[in-house]
GROMACS .gro file of C-alpha atoms in nm:
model
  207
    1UNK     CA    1   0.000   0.000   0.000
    2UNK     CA    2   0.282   0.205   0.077
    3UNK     CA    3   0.437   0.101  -0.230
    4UNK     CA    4   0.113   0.259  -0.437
    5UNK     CA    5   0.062   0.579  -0.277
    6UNK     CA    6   0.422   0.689  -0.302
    7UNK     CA    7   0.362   0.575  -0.709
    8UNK     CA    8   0.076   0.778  -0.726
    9UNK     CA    9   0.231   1.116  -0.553
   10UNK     CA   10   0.518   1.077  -0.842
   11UNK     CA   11   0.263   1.057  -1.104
   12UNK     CA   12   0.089   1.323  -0.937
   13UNK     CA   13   0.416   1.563  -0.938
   14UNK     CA   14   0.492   1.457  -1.305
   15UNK     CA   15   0.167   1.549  -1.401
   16UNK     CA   16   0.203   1.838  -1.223
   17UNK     CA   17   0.522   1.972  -1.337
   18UNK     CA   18   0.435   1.915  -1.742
   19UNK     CA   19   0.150   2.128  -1.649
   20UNK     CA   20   0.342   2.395  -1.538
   21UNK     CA   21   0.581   2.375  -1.780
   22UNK     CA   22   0.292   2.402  -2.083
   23UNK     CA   23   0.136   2.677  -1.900
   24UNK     CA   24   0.395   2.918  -1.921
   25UNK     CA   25   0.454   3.030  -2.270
   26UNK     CA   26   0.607   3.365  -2.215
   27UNK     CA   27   0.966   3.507  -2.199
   28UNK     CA   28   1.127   3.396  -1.848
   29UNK     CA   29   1.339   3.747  -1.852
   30UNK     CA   30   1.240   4.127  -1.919
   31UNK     CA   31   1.402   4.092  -2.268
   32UNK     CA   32   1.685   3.914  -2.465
   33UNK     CA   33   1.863   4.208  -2.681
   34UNK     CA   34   2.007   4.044  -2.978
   35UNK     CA   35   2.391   4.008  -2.964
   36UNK     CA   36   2.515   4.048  -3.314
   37UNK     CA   37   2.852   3.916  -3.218
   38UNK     CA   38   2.766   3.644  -3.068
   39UNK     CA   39   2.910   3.289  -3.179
   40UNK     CA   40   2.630   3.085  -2.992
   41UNK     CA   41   2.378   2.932  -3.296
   42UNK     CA   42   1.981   2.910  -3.175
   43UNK     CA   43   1.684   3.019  -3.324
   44UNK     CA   44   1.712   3.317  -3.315
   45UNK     CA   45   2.011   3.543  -3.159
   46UNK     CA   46   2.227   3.528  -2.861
   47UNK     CA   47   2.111   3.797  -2.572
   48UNK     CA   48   2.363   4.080  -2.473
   49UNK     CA   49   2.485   4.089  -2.137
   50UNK     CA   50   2.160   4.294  -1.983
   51UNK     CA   51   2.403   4.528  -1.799
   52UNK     CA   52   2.497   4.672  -2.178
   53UNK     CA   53   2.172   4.741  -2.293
   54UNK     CA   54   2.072   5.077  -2.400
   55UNK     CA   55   1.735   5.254  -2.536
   56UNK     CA   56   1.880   5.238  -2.892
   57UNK     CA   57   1.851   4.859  -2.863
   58UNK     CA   58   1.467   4.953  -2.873
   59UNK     CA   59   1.464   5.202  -3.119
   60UNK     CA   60   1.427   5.262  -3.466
   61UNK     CA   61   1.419   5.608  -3.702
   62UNK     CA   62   1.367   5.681  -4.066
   63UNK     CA   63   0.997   5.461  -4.126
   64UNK     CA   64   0.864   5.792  -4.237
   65UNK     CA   65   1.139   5.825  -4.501
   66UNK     CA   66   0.987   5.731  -4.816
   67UNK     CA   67   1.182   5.462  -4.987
   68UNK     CA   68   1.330   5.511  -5.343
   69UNK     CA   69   1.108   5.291  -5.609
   70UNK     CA   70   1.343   5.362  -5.886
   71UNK     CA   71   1.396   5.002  -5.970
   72UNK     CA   72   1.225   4.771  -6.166
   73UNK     CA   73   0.951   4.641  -5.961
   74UNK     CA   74   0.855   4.950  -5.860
   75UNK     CA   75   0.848   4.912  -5.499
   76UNK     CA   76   1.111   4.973  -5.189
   77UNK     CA   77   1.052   4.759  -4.874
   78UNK     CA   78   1.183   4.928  -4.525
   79UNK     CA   79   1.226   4.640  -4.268
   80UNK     CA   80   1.235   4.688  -3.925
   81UNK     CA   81   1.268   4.365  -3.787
   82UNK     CA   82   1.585   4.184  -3.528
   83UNK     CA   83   1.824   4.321  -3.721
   84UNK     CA   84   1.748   4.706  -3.721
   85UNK     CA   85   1.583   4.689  -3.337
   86UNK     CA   86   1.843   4.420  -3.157
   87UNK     CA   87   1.520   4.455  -2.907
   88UNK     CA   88   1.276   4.251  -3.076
   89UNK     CA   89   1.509   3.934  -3.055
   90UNK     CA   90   1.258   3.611  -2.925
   91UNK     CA   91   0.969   3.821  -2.916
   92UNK     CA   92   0.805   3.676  -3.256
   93UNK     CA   93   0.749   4.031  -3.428
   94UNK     CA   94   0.820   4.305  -3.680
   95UNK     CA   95   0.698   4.547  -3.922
   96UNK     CA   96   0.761   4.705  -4.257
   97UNK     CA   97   0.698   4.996  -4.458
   98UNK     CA   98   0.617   4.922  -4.843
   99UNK     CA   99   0.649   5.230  -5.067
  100UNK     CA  100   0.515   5.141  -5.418
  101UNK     CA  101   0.546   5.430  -5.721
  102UNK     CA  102   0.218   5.385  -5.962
  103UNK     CA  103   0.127   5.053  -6.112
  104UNK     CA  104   0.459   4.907  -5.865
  105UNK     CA  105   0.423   4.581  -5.741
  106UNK     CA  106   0.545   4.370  -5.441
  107UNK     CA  107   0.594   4.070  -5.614
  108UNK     CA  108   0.516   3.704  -5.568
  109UNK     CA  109   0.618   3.637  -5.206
  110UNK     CA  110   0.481   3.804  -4.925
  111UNK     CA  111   0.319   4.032  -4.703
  112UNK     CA  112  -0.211   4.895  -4.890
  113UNK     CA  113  -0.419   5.420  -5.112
  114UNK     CA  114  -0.498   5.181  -5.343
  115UNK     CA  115  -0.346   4.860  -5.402
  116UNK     CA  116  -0.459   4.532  -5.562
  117UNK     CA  117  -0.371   4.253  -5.327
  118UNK     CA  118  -0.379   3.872  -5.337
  119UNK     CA  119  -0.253   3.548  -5.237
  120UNK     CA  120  -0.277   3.222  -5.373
  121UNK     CA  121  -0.446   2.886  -5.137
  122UNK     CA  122  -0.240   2.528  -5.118
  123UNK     CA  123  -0.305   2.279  -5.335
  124UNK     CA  124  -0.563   2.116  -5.471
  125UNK     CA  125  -0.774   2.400  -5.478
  126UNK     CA  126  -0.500   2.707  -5.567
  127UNK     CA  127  -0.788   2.980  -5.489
  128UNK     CA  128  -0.679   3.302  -5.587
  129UNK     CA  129  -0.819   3.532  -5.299
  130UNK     CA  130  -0.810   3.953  -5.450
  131UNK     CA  131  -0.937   4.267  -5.312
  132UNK     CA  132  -0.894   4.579  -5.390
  133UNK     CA  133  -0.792   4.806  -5.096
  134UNK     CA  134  -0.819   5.191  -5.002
  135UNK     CA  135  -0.697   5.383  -4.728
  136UNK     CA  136  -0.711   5.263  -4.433
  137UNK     CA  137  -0.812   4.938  -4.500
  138UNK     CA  138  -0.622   4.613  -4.316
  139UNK     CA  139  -0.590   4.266  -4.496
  140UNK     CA  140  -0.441   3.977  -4.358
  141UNK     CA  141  -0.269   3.727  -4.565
  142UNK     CA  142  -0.232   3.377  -4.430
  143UNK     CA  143   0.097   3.254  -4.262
  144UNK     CA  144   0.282   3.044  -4.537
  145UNK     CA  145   0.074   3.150  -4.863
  146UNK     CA  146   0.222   3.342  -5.167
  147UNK     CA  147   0.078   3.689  -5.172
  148UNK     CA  148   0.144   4.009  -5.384
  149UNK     CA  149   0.067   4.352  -5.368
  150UNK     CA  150   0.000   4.576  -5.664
  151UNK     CA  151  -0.066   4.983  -5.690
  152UNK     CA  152  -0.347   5.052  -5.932
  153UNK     CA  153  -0.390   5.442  -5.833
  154UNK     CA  154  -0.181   5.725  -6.013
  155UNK     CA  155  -0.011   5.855  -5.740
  156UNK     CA  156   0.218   5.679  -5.486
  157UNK     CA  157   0.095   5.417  -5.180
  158UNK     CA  158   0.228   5.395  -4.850
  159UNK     CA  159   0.163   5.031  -4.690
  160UNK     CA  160   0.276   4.939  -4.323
  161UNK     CA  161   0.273   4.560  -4.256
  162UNK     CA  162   0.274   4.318  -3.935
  163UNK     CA  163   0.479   4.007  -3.934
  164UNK     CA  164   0.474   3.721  -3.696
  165UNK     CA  165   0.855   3.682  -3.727
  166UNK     CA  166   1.119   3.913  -3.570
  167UNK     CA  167   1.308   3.850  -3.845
  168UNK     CA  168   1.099   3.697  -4.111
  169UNK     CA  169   1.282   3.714  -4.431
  170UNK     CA  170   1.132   3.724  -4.808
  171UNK     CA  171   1.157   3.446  -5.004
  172UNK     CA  172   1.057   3.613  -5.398
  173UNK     CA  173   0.894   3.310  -5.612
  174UNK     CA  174   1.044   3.409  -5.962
  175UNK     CA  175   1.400   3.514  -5.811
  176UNK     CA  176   1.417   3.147  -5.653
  177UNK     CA  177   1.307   2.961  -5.932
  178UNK     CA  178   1.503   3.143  -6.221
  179UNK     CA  179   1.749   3.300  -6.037
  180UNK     CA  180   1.877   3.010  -5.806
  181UNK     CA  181   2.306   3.013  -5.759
  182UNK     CA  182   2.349   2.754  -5.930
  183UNK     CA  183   2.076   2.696  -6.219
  184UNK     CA  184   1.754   2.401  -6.133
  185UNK     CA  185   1.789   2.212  -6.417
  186UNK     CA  186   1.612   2.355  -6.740
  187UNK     CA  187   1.463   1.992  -6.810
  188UNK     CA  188   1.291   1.980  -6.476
  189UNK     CA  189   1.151   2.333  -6.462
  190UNK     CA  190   1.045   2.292  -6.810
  191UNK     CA  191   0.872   1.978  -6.673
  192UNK     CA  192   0.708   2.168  -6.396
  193UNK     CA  193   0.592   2.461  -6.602
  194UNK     CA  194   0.482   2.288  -6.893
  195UNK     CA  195   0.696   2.512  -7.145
  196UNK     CA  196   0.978   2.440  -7.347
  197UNK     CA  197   1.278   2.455  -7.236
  198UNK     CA  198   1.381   2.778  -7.469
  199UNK     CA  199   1.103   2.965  -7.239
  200UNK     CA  200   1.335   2.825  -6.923
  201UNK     CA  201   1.644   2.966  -7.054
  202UNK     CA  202   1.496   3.339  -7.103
  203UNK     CA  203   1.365   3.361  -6.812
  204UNK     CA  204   1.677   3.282  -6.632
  205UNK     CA  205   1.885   3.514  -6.833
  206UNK     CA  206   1.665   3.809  -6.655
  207UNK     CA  207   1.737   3.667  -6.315
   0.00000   0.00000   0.00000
């Protein structure tokens, strides 16, 4: 009997202690300012000694600069993510501030005046989901989809967007698939794309 009641008080404290570890999902410190020095590999970035941490480490300045969409997309992305605020290291956020000159685009890839955006469901059903936005408006695009935005108006758009990444990165379709270091093979893109292989070739000469 003994025997069974000191089983049951461990199973009691094991149940007990996976509770308590699921049930606390937060940071265990005030903050973890990235170290950009730092040698130690996790995901994310080693935390500076707290004792060297200054308000800049929180800070950013220049989102209301507008960014230069002299380029051929037409659009300038301004991150401000881990590696412009050290601050936001482990706490699972950022931002950005999309400038887009008339009829620019934020192509293929991710994350509004008026702007044209869009993303794309999973297979089978590859739903393409469009609206067209004015100011003010919000529009979330799912976590893992490939989205775009485009700027229909005649005069330049402004768009400020949330991630749920401090440091989130861009992955664009067409500069990955054509523009990979080195080439996917021609055959098997051709393959994929259902052109010939000719088509394959120009399109990686632009990327």
């Amino acid at each position: 009997m003994a025997h069974r009641i000191a089983f049951l008080g461990f199973v009691a404290l094991a149940v007990c202690a996976s509770l308590s570890l699921a049930a606390d999902p937060a940071n265990l410190q005030d903050f973890c300012v990235a170290d950009a020095s730092g040698n130690t590999r996790m995901n994310g970035m080693a935390c500076k000694n707290p004792t060297m941490v200054q308000a800049s480490d929180f800070a950013f300045s220049g989102l209301h600069i507008p960014g230069n969409t002299s380029n051929a997309v037409g659009s300038r992305v301004t991150p401000v993510a881990v590696t412009q605020i050290p601050g936001l290291n482990t706490l699972g956020i950022s931002m950005v501030r999309i400038d887009y000159a008339p009829w620019g685009i934020n192509s293929l890839h991710t994350h509004p005046r008026s702007l044209e955006v869009g993303f794309v469901t999973s297979n089978p059903d590859n739903r393409h989901i469009t609206k067209i936005l004015k100011k003010g408006d919000v529009f979330v695009f799912p976590v893992g989809l490939i989205h775009y935005q485009r700027n229909i108006g005649y005069g330049n758009a402004v768009a400020i967007a949330a991630l749920s990444s401090q440091n989130p990165g861009v992955i664009t379709i067409a500069n990955t698939i054509f523009g990979s270091k080195p080439d996917i093979n021609t055959d098997l893109l051709a393959k994929a794309f259902q052109v010939d292989k000719s088509v394959v070739w120009q399109l990686q000469t632009k990327f």
